[in-house]
Amino acid sequence: MHSESGARPTHDPIQASLTPADDRVLLSHWLPPQSGVVPRIRFGQRWVNVLWALPIAFVLLVIGVAVAQALRTLPGVQAFLVRYPGVPASAPTVMSGFPAWLRLTHFLNLFFMAFIIRAGIQILADHPRLYWHRDCTPGTDWFRFQKPVPPGRVWTAKDDSVTIPDWLGIPGIRHSIGLARWWHFSVNMLWTLNGIAIYVLLFSTDQWHRLVPTTWEVIPNAASTALQYLSLTFPDDHSWTRYNSLQQLTYFLTVFVAAPTSIVTGFLQSPSLSNHLGWVGRVLNRQRARSIHFLAMWWFLLFILAHVTLVFITGARANLNMMWAGANDASWSGFAVFVPAMALVALAWWRASPFTIRHARLVQKTGEFMVGWLKGLAEWWDPKSQLTEKDISPYFWLNGTMPKSAEFDALVAGEFAGYRLRVGGLVARPQDFSLADLRAMPQQEQITTHFCIQGWSGVAKWGGVPMRHLLDLVQPTADARYAVFYSLADGGDGGRYYDVHRMVNMRHALTMLAIDMNGAPVSVLHGAPVRLRCENELGFKMVKWVAAIEFVRDFKDLGAGHGGYNEDHEFYGYRMPI
Ligand SMILES: Nc1nc2c(c(=O)[nH]1)N[C@H]1C(S)=C(S)[C@@H](COP(=O)(O)O)O[C@H]1N2
Ligand SMILES: [Mo]
């Protein structure tokens, strides 16, 4: 059985195998670049290149213009246009023009969105596939910009990640999701605050009349406006006091539907929220949420394209004067603000990627400061969502760096008979456990979804020892604030893989040392003989091939001091329930 050794040094010997890490991205230490393919969409069995959308859209536009012009010669259509000129007769007018707060929040909105979208595309490039089902089984993706998964070989999610250009993504290097997420989440925080300010100000002034339809007449009027634009005889413009119905509807959908949808589907990709929300997390599973999140981005992109095009072809000077200078005149005042504002966007756009690569640690720390508290809050939720046998994924992606050591090979050769899990540090009763010891303990089974930071998910049934039982055995002292999990395997950039959890995670009902996966012993690739399951966190925090657990007061002196291997080397956060 187990041996108790009061004489063990305070620190686990593996601590000596942890390595420091650079504070900037050194490309020589990074995954080598790998290009993807032009995005494709699957229709049934066929994968269609999205570039087809360009000629198709062009042809449809030309046909649309021709048809719209033909329609306008029909008396019935002409009568319709007279009856519904583009603005309902009852539509209220806005008396306050374009006040400074509106102009400022409009600018901030576009500034923030640029970086949110860029960082979002970078995040997507870490698992360049989208699915509707939570499984992520190869071949079931509906969108990808990566080749099909190569069959018959070990192909990890990291192998699957692709490089996108640094002017597009932030920071534009392969597998930089840790840094891209700090951008995405931090700027999202600012964008959301800006959005709240917009909502409040819209409704505390008369400006909401611009955006919120108050009569069903907007529908025929929007159709009328669409017909007028499409026939290239543009409707009268009264933007100073009110928008036409097509504008109103699209702005309404953008501000009051697309934006909240993006926020909600963003949060639903989080393990702690999804696992906590029961049926909501099951129906709007992570892949569905991710796909909708992506389509919402397309709504924004197409909106921006149409919006900017119309601003410039329906009287650029007058339009810019309104939104950039608050002036309803024929001056150049709008240009005088618009041009420097765009220069600012361009400058920030140009510097974002190089800055992030050079000051990666600063980006990580800033991100922690901006959104760390929110992620910390989500960590307190004890995940409870459980799925059923029929939900188990036929395919469960692999990830991580496999153990390559004589020590591990010997353990495998001996079918882990020689394995000992060391549990020590700030505990009253440090102990070693063999696999047989662990199997003799009370066991727990759970069917849960795994959320990899890169974007894929998978469902499996896990069996093993609840962490709470282990806590009872070793009795962490009052000083123990964190549990460190050391792996038998190194990380991708050398040095031992490890990760740190707060004690609250250790007490969650579904946190366990898994020995079985889907009714059989966990395979070597998935983390044999023992891996951690902590269902409110992202996958990278669930250390595979666990060698030792050490309870500590602080993690600053471990590795590079950021709370885990990926935290040190890839600038992730150490609290990652979102
Ligand atoms: N020791 C070790 N554990 C690890 C990793 C690793 O690289 N080394 N990768 C992590 C990541 S990023 C994920 S998503 C999961 C993947 O587990 P799976 O291969 O069973 O899917 O393991 C985690 N545990
Ligand atoms: Mo992961």
Coordinates of C-alpha atoms and ligand atoms in Angstrom, one line a residue:
M1 CA 0.0 0.0 0.0
H2 CA 1.1 3.6 0.3
S3 CA 4.1 4.8 2.1
E4 CA 4.1 7.8 4.3
S5 CA 7.3 9.8 4.3
G6 CA 7.4 12.7 6.7
A7 CA 11.1 13.2 5.7
R8 CA 10.4 14.3 2.1
P9 CA 11.7 17.6 1.1
T10 CA 9.1 20.4 0.9
H11 CA 9.3 20.5 -2.9
D12 CA 8.7 17.8 -5.3
P13 CA 11.9 16.8 -7.2
I14 CA 10.2 17.6 -10.5
Q15 CA 10.3 21.2 -9.5
A16 CA 13.9 21.2 -10.6
S17 CA 12.8 20.2 -14.2
L18 CA 10.6 23.3 -14.6
T19 CA 12.2 26.0 -16.9
P20 CA 12.0 29.7 -17.1
A21 CA 10.4 31.3 -20.2
D22 CA 10.9 34.3 -22.4
D23 CA 8.8 37.4 -21.9
R24 CA 8.6 38.0 -25.6
V25 CA 7.7 35.6 -28.4
L26 CA 10.9 34.1 -29.8
L27 CA 9.9 32.5 -33.1
S28 CA 12.8 30.0 -32.7
H29 CA 10.9 28.6 -29.7
W30 CA 7.6 28.6 -31.3
L31 CA 5.6 26.2 -33.5
P32 CA 6.9 26.5 -37.1
P33 CA 4.6 28.3 -39.5
Q34 CA 2.1 26.2 -41.4
S35 CA -0.2 27.5 -44.0
G36 CA -3.9 26.6 -44.2
V37 CA -6.0 26.5 -47.3
V38 CA -8.5 29.0 -48.8
P39 CA -11.6 28.7 -46.6
R40 CA -14.1 26.1 -47.8
I41 CA -17.8 25.4 -46.9
R42 CA -19.2 21.9 -47.0
F43 CA -22.5 21.3 -48.8
G44 CA -23.3 17.6 -48.2
Q45 CA -20.2 15.8 -49.4
R46 CA -18.8 18.7 -51.4
W47 CA -16.4 21.3 -50.2
V48 CA -16.8 24.6 -52.0
N49 CA -14.1 27.3 -52.1
V50 CA -15.5 30.5 -50.6
L51 CA -13.9 32.6 -53.3
W52 CA -16.8 31.5 -55.5
A53 CA -18.8 33.9 -53.4
L54 CA -17.1 36.9 -55.2
P55 CA -18.2 36.2 -58.8
I56 CA -21.6 34.9 -57.6
A57 CA -22.2 38.0 -55.5
F58 CA -21.2 40.2 -58.5
V59 CA -23.5 38.4 -60.9
L60 CA -26.3 38.5 -58.4
L61 CA -25.8 42.2 -57.9
V62 CA -25.9 42.9 -61.6
I63 CA -29.0 40.8 -62.1
G64 CA -30.5 42.5 -59.0
V65 CA -29.9 45.9 -60.4
A66 CA -31.4 45.0 -63.8
V67 CA -34.5 43.4 -62.2
A68 CA -35.0 46.3 -59.8
Q69 CA -34.8 48.8 -62.7
A70 CA -37.3 46.7 -64.7
L71 CA -39.6 46.5 -61.7
R72 CA -39.7 50.2 -61.3
T73 CA -41.2 50.6 -64.7
L74 CA -44.3 48.7 -63.5
P75 CA -47.2 50.8 -62.4
G76 CA -48.0 48.6 -59.4
V77 CA -44.4 49.0 -58.2
Q78 CA -44.5 52.7 -58.8
A79 CA -47.7 52.9 -56.7
F80 CA -46.0 50.9 -54.0
L81 CA -43.0 53.3 -53.9
V82 CA -45.4 56.2 -53.6
R83 CA -47.3 54.5 -50.8
Y84 CA -44.1 53.4 -49.0
P85 CA -41.4 56.0 -49.9
G86 CA -38.9 54.6 -47.5
V87 CA -39.8 56.1 -44.2
P88 CA -43.1 55.5 -42.4
A89 CA -45.2 58.6 -42.2
S90 CA -45.5 58.2 -38.5
A91 CA -41.8 57.9 -37.9
P92 CA -40.6 60.4 -35.3
T93 CA -37.8 62.8 -36.1
V94 CA -34.7 63.2 -34.1
M95 CA -34.0 66.8 -33.1
S96 CA -30.6 66.5 -31.5
G97 CA -28.6 65.8 -34.7
F98 CA -25.4 63.9 -34.1
P99 CA -24.2 64.9 -30.6
A100 CA -20.6 64.5 -29.5
W101 CA -21.3 61.4 -27.4
L102 CA -22.8 59.6 -30.4
R103 CA -19.8 60.6 -32.6
L104 CA -17.3 59.5 -30.0
T105 CA -19.0 56.2 -29.2
H106 CA -19.3 55.5 -32.9
F107 CA -15.6 56.0 -33.3
L108 CA -14.7 53.9 -30.3
N109 CA -17.0 51.2 -31.5
L110 CA -15.3 50.9 -34.9
F111 CA -11.9 51.1 -33.3
F112 CA -12.6 48.3 -30.8
M113 CA -14.3 46.1 -33.4
A114 CA -11.3 46.2 -35.7
F115 CA -9.2 44.6 -33.0
I116 CA -11.9 42.2 -31.7
I117 CA -12.4 40.9 -35.2
R118 CA -8.7 40.5 -35.9
A119 CA -8.1 38.7 -32.6
G120 CA -11.2 36.6 -33.2
I121 CA -9.9 35.4 -36.6
Q122 CA -6.5 34.6 -34.9
I123 CA -8.4 32.5 -32.3
L124 CA -10.2 30.7 -35.1
A125 CA -6.9 29.9 -36.8
D126 CA -5.9 27.8 -33.8
H127 CA -8.6 25.3 -34.7
P128 CA -9.5 26.3 -38.3
R129 CA -12.7 24.3 -38.5
L130 CA -16.3 24.9 -37.5
Y131 CA -19.0 22.4 -36.6
W132 CA -22.6 22.3 -35.5
H133 CA -22.2 19.2 -33.3
R134 CA -20.1 19.4 -30.2
D135 CA -18.0 16.4 -31.2
C136 CA -15.6 17.9 -33.7
T137 CA -15.3 14.5 -35.5
P138 CA -13.1 14.9 -38.6
G139 CA -15.2 15.3 -41.7
T140 CA -18.2 16.7 -39.8
D141 CA -16.9 20.3 -40.0
W142 CA -19.0 22.6 -42.2
F143 CA -16.3 25.2 -42.6
R144 CA -12.5 24.9 -42.6
F145 CA -9.4 26.7 -43.8
Q146 CA -7.2 23.7 -43.2
K147 CA -6.8 20.4 -45.1
P148 CA -8.8 17.4 -44.0
V149 CA -7.5 15.7 -40.9
P150 CA -4.8 13.2 -42.1
P151 CA -6.1 9.7 -41.3
G152 CA -4.1 6.9 -39.6
R153 CA -1.6 9.0 -37.7
V154 CA -1.4 11.0 -34.5
W155 CA -2.6 14.5 -35.4
T156 CA -3.0 16.8 -32.4
A157 CA -5.0 20.0 -32.3
K158 CA -1.7 21.9 -32.2
D159 CA -0.6 20.1 -35.4
D160 CA -3.9 21.4 -37.0
S161 CA -3.4 25.1 -36.2
V162 CA -2.5 27.4 -39.1
T163 CA -0.6 30.6 -39.6
I164 CA -2.5 33.7 -40.8
P165 CA -0.9 37.0 -41.9
D166 CA 0.1 39.4 -39.1
W167 CA -1.8 42.3 -40.7
L168 CA -5.0 40.2 -40.4
G169 CA -4.7 38.3 -37.1
I170 CA -3.1 39.5 -33.9
P171 CA -0.3 38.6 -33.5
G172 CA -0.3 36.7 -36.8
I173 CA 1.9 33.8 -35.8
R174 CA 0.8 30.2 -35.5
H175 CA -0.8 29.0 -32.3
S176 CA -0.8 32.4 -30.7
I177 CA -4.2 31.9 -29.2
G178 CA -3.1 32.8 -25.7
L179 CA -2.1 36.3 -26.8
A180 CA -5.0 36.7 -29.2
R181 CA -7.5 35.9 -26.4
W182 CA -6.1 38.7 -24.2
W183 CA -6.7 41.1 -27.1
H184 CA -10.1 39.7 -27.9
F185 CA -11.4 39.7 -24.3
S186 CA -9.8 42.9 -23.1
V187 CA -11.0 44.9 -26.1
N188 CA -14.4 43.2 -25.7
M189 CA -14.6 44.5 -22.2
L190 CA -14.1 48.1 -23.5
W191 CA -16.4 47.5 -26.4
T192 CA -19.1 46.2 -24.1
L193 CA -18.7 49.2 -21.7
N194 CA -18.9 51.4 -24.8
G195 CA -22.0 49.5 -25.9
I196 CA -23.7 49.9 -22.5
A197 CA -23.0 53.7 -22.7
I198 CA -24.5 53.7 -26.1
Y199 CA -27.7 51.9 -25.0
V200 CA -28.1 54.2 -22.0
L201 CA -27.5 57.4 -24.0
L202 CA -29.7 56.3 -26.9
F203 CA -32.7 55.9 -24.5
S204 CA -32.0 58.8 -22.3
T205 CA -32.1 61.1 -25.4
D206 CA -34.3 61.1 -28.6
Q207 CA -31.6 59.2 -30.5
W208 CA -33.2 55.8 -30.0
H209 CA -35.8 56.9 -32.6
R210 CA -33.1 56.5 -35.3
L211 CA -32.6 52.8 -34.5
V212 CA -35.7 51.4 -33.0
P213 CA -38.7 50.7 -35.3
T214 CA -42.0 51.6 -33.7
T215 CA -44.3 50.5 -36.5
W216 CA -44.6 47.5 -38.8
E217 CA -44.6 49.9 -41.7
V218 CA -40.8 49.7 -41.6
I219 CA -41.1 46.4 -43.4
P220 CA -42.7 47.6 -46.7
N221 CA -40.7 50.8 -46.4
A222 CA -37.4 48.8 -46.0
A223 CA -38.4 46.8 -49.1
S224 CA -39.1 50.0 -50.9
T225 CA -35.7 51.5 -49.9
A226 CA -33.9 48.3 -50.9
L227 CA -35.6 48.5 -54.3
Q228 CA -34.6 52.1 -54.7
Y229 CA -30.9 51.5 -53.8
L230 CA -30.8 48.4 -56.0
S231 CA -32.2 50.3 -59.0
L232 CA -29.5 52.9 -58.4
T233 CA -32.0 55.7 -58.0
F234 CA -31.2 56.4 -54.3
P235 CA -33.9 57.4 -51.9
D236 CA -34.1 60.9 -50.5
D237 CA -31.7 61.3 -47.6
H238 CA -32.9 62.8 -44.3
S239 CA -30.2 61.2 -42.1
W240 CA -29.9 64.4 -40.0
T241 CA -33.3 63.8 -38.5
R242 CA -34.1 60.1 -39.3
Y243 CA -33.0 57.0 -41.1
N244 CA -34.8 55.3 -43.8
S245 CA -36.4 52.0 -42.9
L246 CA -33.7 49.8 -44.4
Q247 CA -31.1 51.7 -42.4
Q248 CA -33.2 51.5 -39.3
L249 CA -33.8 47.8 -39.6
T250 CA -30.2 46.9 -40.3
Y251 CA -28.8 49.2 -37.6
F252 CA -31.4 47.8 -35.2
L253 CA -30.4 44.2 -36.0
T254 CA -26.7 45.1 -35.7
V255 CA -26.9 47.0 -32.4
F256 CA -29.7 45.0 -30.6
V257 CA -29.4 41.5 -32.1
A258 CA -25.9 40.8 -33.6
A259 CA -24.0 42.5 -30.7
P260 CA -25.8 40.7 -27.9
T261 CA -25.7 37.4 -29.9
S262 CA -21.9 37.8 -30.2
I263 CA -21.5 38.3 -26.4
V264 CA -23.8 35.4 -25.4
T265 CA -22.3 32.9 -27.9
G266 CA -18.9 34.1 -26.8
F267 CA -19.6 33.2 -23.2
L268 CA -21.2 29.9 -24.1
Q269 CA -17.9 28.7 -25.4
S270 CA -16.6 28.7 -21.9
P271 CA -16.4 25.4 -20.0
S272 CA -17.5 26.8 -16.7
L273 CA -20.5 28.6 -18.1
S274 CA -21.6 25.9 -20.5
N275 CA -21.2 23.2 -17.9
H276 CA -23.0 25.2 -15.4
L277 CA -26.0 26.2 -17.5
G278 CA -27.5 22.8 -17.9
W279 CA -29.8 22.5 -21.0
V280 CA -28.7 25.9 -22.3
G281 CA -25.2 24.6 -22.5
R282 CA -26.4 21.4 -24.1
V283 CA -28.6 23.0 -26.8
L284 CA -26.3 25.8 -27.6
N285 CA -23.2 23.5 -27.3
R286 CA -19.8 25.0 -27.7
Q287 CA -19.5 24.3 -31.4
R288 CA -22.9 25.7 -32.2
A289 CA -22.1 28.8 -30.1
R290 CA -18.8 29.0 -31.9
S291 CA -20.4 28.7 -35.4
I292 CA -23.1 31.3 -34.5
H293 CA -20.3 33.6 -33.1
F294 CA -18.5 33.3 -36.4
L295 CA -21.7 34.0 -38.4
A296 CA -22.4 37.1 -36.2
M297 CA -18.9 38.3 -37.2
W298 CA -19.9 37.9 -40.8
W299 CA -23.0 40.0 -40.2
F300 CA -20.7 42.7 -38.8
L301 CA -18.3 42.4 -41.7
L302 CA -21.1 42.6 -44.4
F303 CA -22.7 45.4 -42.4
I304 CA -19.4 47.3 -42.4
L305 CA -18.9 46.7 -46.1
A306 CA -22.4 47.9 -47.0
H307 CA -22.4 50.8 -44.5
V308 CA -19.1 52.2 -45.6
T309 CA -19.9 51.8 -49.2
L310 CA -23.2 53.7 -48.8
V311 CA -21.6 56.4 -46.7
F312 CA -19.2 57.1 -49.6
I313 CA -21.6 56.8 -52.5
T314 CA -24.6 58.6 -51.1
G315 CA -22.8 61.9 -50.5
A316 CA -19.6 61.3 -48.7
R317 CA -19.0 64.9 -47.6
A318 CA -22.4 65.4 -46.1
N319 CA -22.4 62.0 -44.4
L320 CA -19.0 62.5 -42.9
N321 CA -19.9 65.9 -41.6
M322 CA -22.8 64.5 -39.7
M323 CA -21.1 61.5 -38.1
W324 CA -17.6 63.0 -37.6
A325 CA -18.3 66.7 -37.0
G326 CA -21.9 66.8 -36.0
A327 CA -22.5 69.4 -38.8
N328 CA -25.3 69.5 -41.2
D329 CA -23.6 71.5 -43.9
A330 CA -21.4 71.4 -47.0
S331 CA -18.1 72.1 -45.2
W332 CA -15.0 69.8 -45.0
S333 CA -15.3 69.6 -41.2
G334 CA -16.2 65.9 -41.3
F335 CA -13.1 65.0 -43.4
A336 CA -10.9 67.0 -41.0
V337 CA -11.9 64.6 -38.2
F338 CA -12.4 61.4 -40.2
V339 CA -8.9 61.4 -41.8
P340 CA -6.9 61.7 -38.5
A341 CA -9.3 59.2 -36.8
M342 CA -8.6 56.7 -39.6
A343 CA -4.9 57.4 -39.3
L344 CA -5.1 56.5 -35.7
V345 CA -6.9 53.2 -36.5
A346 CA -4.3 52.4 -39.2
L347 CA -1.4 53.2 -36.8
A348 CA -2.8 50.9 -34.1
W349 CA -3.6 48.3 -36.7
W350 CA 0.0 48.3 -38.0
R351 CA 1.6 48.2 -34.6
A352 CA -0.6 45.7 -32.8
S353 CA 1.1 42.5 -34.0
P354 CA 4.7 43.5 -33.7
F355 CA 4.0 45.1 -30.3
T356 CA 2.3 41.9 -29.1
I357 CA 5.2 39.7 -30.2
R358 CA 7.7 42.0 -28.5
H359 CA 5.8 42.7 -25.3
A360 CA 3.9 39.4 -25.0
R361 CA 4.3 39.3 -21.2
L362 CA 2.9 42.8 -20.9
V363 CA -0.1 41.8 -23.1
Q364 CA -0.6 38.8 -20.8
K365 CA -0.5 41.0 -17.7
T366 CA -2.7 43.7 -19.1
G367 CA -5.2 41.0 -20.1
E368 CA -5.1 39.5 -16.6
F369 CA -5.7 43.0 -15.2
M370 CA -8.6 43.7 -17.6
V371 CA -10.5 40.4 -17.5
G372 CA -8.7 38.2 -14.9
W373 CA -11.3 39.1 -12.3
L374 CA -14.2 38.0 -14.5
K375 CA -12.5 34.7 -15.1
G376 CA -11.8 34.3 -11.4
L377 CA -15.5 34.8 -10.7
A378 CA -16.4 32.0 -13.2
E379 CA -14.1 29.7 -11.4
W380 CA -16.2 29.5 -8.3
W381 CA -19.1 27.9 -10.2
D382 CA -19.1 24.2 -9.5
P383 CA -19.8 22.6 -12.8
K384 CA -22.6 20.1 -12.7
S385 CA -23.7 19.4 -16.3
Q386 CA -23.5 15.7 -17.1
L387 CA -24.3 14.1 -20.3
T388 CA -25.4 10.5 -21.2
E389 CA -23.7 7.5 -22.8
K390 CA -25.2 8.4 -26.2
D391 CA -23.5 11.8 -26.1
I392 CA -20.0 10.2 -26.0
S393 CA -18.0 11.5 -28.9
P394 CA -16.9 9.0 -31.5
Y395 CA -13.7 11.0 -31.9
F396 CA -11.8 12.9 -29.2
W397 CA -9.0 15.1 -30.4
L398 CA -5.6 14.6 -29.0
N399 CA -3.5 17.5 -27.8
G400 CA -0.2 18.2 -26.1
T401 CA 3.3 17.0 -26.1
M402 CA 3.7 13.2 -25.5
P403 CA 6.1 12.0 -22.9
K404 CA 9.4 11.0 -24.3
S405 CA 11.6 9.5 -21.6
A406 CA 13.1 6.2 -20.6
E407 CA 11.3 6.6 -17.3
F408 CA 7.9 6.8 -19.0
D409 CA 8.8 4.0 -21.5
A410 CA 9.7 1.7 -18.5
L411 CA 6.4 2.5 -16.9
V412 CA 4.5 1.7 -20.0
A413 CA 6.4 -1.6 -20.5
G414 CA 5.5 -2.6 -16.9
E415 CA 1.9 -1.6 -17.5
F416 CA 2.3 1.1 -14.9
A417 CA 3.0 -1.4 -12.1
G418 CA 5.9 0.8 -11.1
Y419 CA 3.9 4.0 -11.2
R420 CA 3.7 6.1 -8.0
L421 CA 1.7 9.3 -7.7
R422 CA 3.5 11.5 -5.2
V423 CA 1.3 13.9 -3.2
G424 CA 3.0 16.3 -0.9
G425 CA 3.9 19.9 -0.2
L426 CA 1.7 21.7 2.4
V427 CA -0.2 18.7 3.6
A428 CA -0.4 16.9 6.9
R429 CA 0.1 13.5 5.4
P430 CA 2.3 13.3 2.3
Q431 CA 1.8 10.0 0.5
D432 CA 2.6 8.0 -2.5
F433 CA -0.1 6.0 -4.3
S434 CA 0.3 3.1 -6.8
L435 CA -2.3 2.6 -9.5
A436 CA -3.7 -0.2 -7.5
D437 CA -4.1 2.1 -4.5
L438 CA -6.0 4.6 -6.6
R439 CA -8.2 1.9 -8.0
A440 CA -9.0 0.7 -4.5
M441 CA -10.3 4.2 -3.5
P442 CA -13.9 5.3 -3.9
Q443 CA -14.5 5.9 -7.7
Q444 CA -16.5 8.4 -9.5
E445 CA -17.8 8.4 -13.1
Q446 CA -18.8 11.4 -15.1
I447 CA -19.8 12.1 -18.8
T448 CA -18.6 15.6 -19.6
T449 CA -17.5 17.9 -22.4
H450 CA -13.9 18.8 -22.7
F451 CA -13.2 22.3 -23.9
C452 CA -9.8 22.9 -25.5
I453 CA -8.6 26.5 -25.5
Q454 CA -8.0 26.1 -29.3
G455 CA -11.7 25.7 -29.9
W456 CA -12.5 21.9 -30.3
S457 CA -14.6 20.0 -27.8
G458 CA -15.4 16.4 -27.1
V459 CA -17.5 14.3 -24.8
A460 CA -16.1 11.3 -22.8
K461 CA -16.9 9.2 -19.8
W462 CA -14.3 9.6 -17.2
G463 CA -13.7 7.3 -14.2
G464 CA -11.4 7.8 -11.3
V465 CA -10.8 9.2 -7.8
P466 CA -12.6 12.3 -6.8
M467 CA -10.1 15.0 -5.8
R468 CA -12.1 15.6 -2.6
H469 CA -11.2 12.1 -1.5
L470 CA -7.6 12.7 -2.1
L471 CA -7.8 15.9 -0.1
D472 CA -9.2 14.0 2.8
L473 CA -6.3 11.5 2.7
V474 CA -3.5 14.0 2.5
Q475 CA -5.1 16.9 4.4
P476 CA -3.7 20.1 2.9
T477 CA -2.7 22.6 5.6
A478 CA -4.4 25.9 6.1
D479 CA -1.5 27.5 4.2
A480 CA -2.2 25.5 1.0
R481 CA -3.7 27.8 -1.5
Y482 CA -2.8 26.1 -4.8
A483 CA -2.4 22.5 -6.1
V484 CA 0.4 22.0 -8.6
F485 CA 0.2 19.1 -11.0
Y486 CA 3.5 17.9 -12.4
S487 CA 3.5 15.8 -15.5
L488 CA 5.7 12.9 -16.5
A489 CA 5.9 14.7 -19.9
D490 CA 7.8 17.8 -20.9
G491 CA 6.1 20.7 -22.7
G492 CA 6.6 21.6 -26.3
D493 CA 9.4 24.1 -25.6
G494 CA 11.3 21.8 -23.2
G495 CA 11.1 21.8 -19.4
R496 CA 8.5 19.9 -17.5
Y497 CA 4.7 20.4 -18.1
Y498 CA 2.9 21.5 -15.0
D499 CA -0.2 23.5 -14.1
V500 CA -1.5 25.2 -11.0
H501 CA -5.1 25.2 -9.7
R502 CA -6.7 27.2 -6.9
M503 CA -8.0 25.0 -4.1
V504 CA -11.6 25.9 -5.0
N505 CA -11.2 23.9 -8.2
M506 CA -10.0 20.9 -6.2
R507 CA -13.2 20.8 -4.1
H508 CA -15.5 20.9 -7.1
A509 CA -17.7 17.8 -7.4
L510 CA -16.4 16.8 -10.8
T511 CA -12.7 17.4 -10.2
M512 CA -11.0 14.0 -10.3
L513 CA -7.9 12.0 -11.1
A514 CA -9.1 10.1 -14.1
I515 CA -7.9 6.5 -14.6
D516 CA -10.5 5.4 -17.0
M517 CA -11.9 6.9 -20.2
N518 CA -15.0 5.5 -21.8
G519 CA -14.9 2.4 -19.7
A520 CA -11.3 1.4 -20.4
P521 CA -8.1 2.5 -18.8
V522 CA -7.0 5.9 -20.1
S523 CA -4.8 5.3 -23.2
V524 CA -1.2 6.5 -23.2
L525 CA -2.1 9.2 -25.7
H526 CA -4.9 10.5 -23.6
G527 CA -2.7 10.7 -20.4
A528 CA -2.2 7.2 -18.9
P529 CA -2.0 6.2 -16.2
V530 CA -3.6 9.2 -14.5
R531 CA -4.8 12.6 -15.8
L532 CA -6.7 15.4 -14.2
R533 CA -10.3 16.3 -15.0
C534 CA -11.4 19.7 -13.8
E535 CA -14.5 20.4 -15.7
N536 CA -14.8 24.2 -15.1
E537 CA -11.5 24.8 -16.8
L538 CA -10.1 24.7 -20.3
G539 CA -8.3 21.6 -21.4
F540 CA -4.7 22.7 -21.0
K541 CA -5.2 22.9 -17.2
M542 CA -6.0 19.2 -17.1
V543 CA -2.5 17.8 -16.8
K544 CA -2.0 14.4 -18.5
W545 CA 0.4 11.7 -17.3
V546 CA 0.3 13.2 -13.8
A547 CA 3.5 12.4 -11.8
A548 CA 3.0 14.3 -8.7
I549 CA 0.7 16.8 -6.9
E550 CA 2.2 19.4 -4.6
F551 CA 0.2 21.8 -2.5
V552 CA 1.8 25.3 -2.2
R553 CA 1.2 28.7 -0.8
D554 CA 2.4 30.5 -4.0
F555 CA 3.4 29.6 -7.5
K556 CA 5.7 32.6 -8.3
D557 CA 8.8 30.5 -7.7
L558 CA 7.7 27.6 -10.0
G559 CA 8.9 27.7 -13.6
A560 CA 8.6 31.2 -14.9
G561 CA 6.1 31.9 -12.2
H562 CA 2.9 32.4 -14.1
G563 CA 1.0 29.3 -12.9
G564 CA 1.7 26.6 -15.5
Y565 CA 3.6 25.6 -18.5
N566 CA 1.3 27.3 -21.1
E567 CA 1.0 30.3 -18.8
D568 CA 4.8 30.6 -18.8
H569 CA 5.5 29.7 -22.4
E570 CA 2.4 30.6 -24.3
F571 CA 1.1 33.5 -22.2
Y572 CA -2.2 31.9 -21.2
G573 CA -3.9 32.9 -18.0
Y574 CA -3.8 30.5 -15.1
R575 CA -7.5 30.9 -14.3
M576 CA -9.2 29.8 -17.5
P577 CA -12.8 28.9 -16.9
I578 CA -13.7 31.2 -19.9
Ligands
LIG1 N1 1.3 16.8 -19.7 C1 0.5 17.5 -20.6 N2 -0.8 17.5 -20.3 C2 -1.6 18.2 -21.1 C3 -1.2 18.8 -22.3 C4 0.2 18.7 -22.6 O1 0.7 19.2 -23.6 N3 1.0 18.0 -21.7 N4 -2.0 19.4 -23.2 C5 -3.3 19.8 -22.6 C6 -4.3 20.3 -23.6 S1 -4.0 21.7 -24.4 C7 -5.5 19.6 -23.8 S2 -6.7 20.2 -24.7 C8 -5.7 18.3 -23.2 C9 -5.9 17.3 -24.3 O2 -6.3 16.1 -23.8 P1 -6.5 14.9 -24.8 O3 -5.2 14.7 -25.6 O4 -6.9 13.7 -24.0 O5 -7.6 15.3 -25.7 O6 -4.6 17.9 -22.4 C10 -3.9 18.9 -21.6 N5 -2.9 18.2 -20.8
MO2 MO -5.9 22.4 -25.3

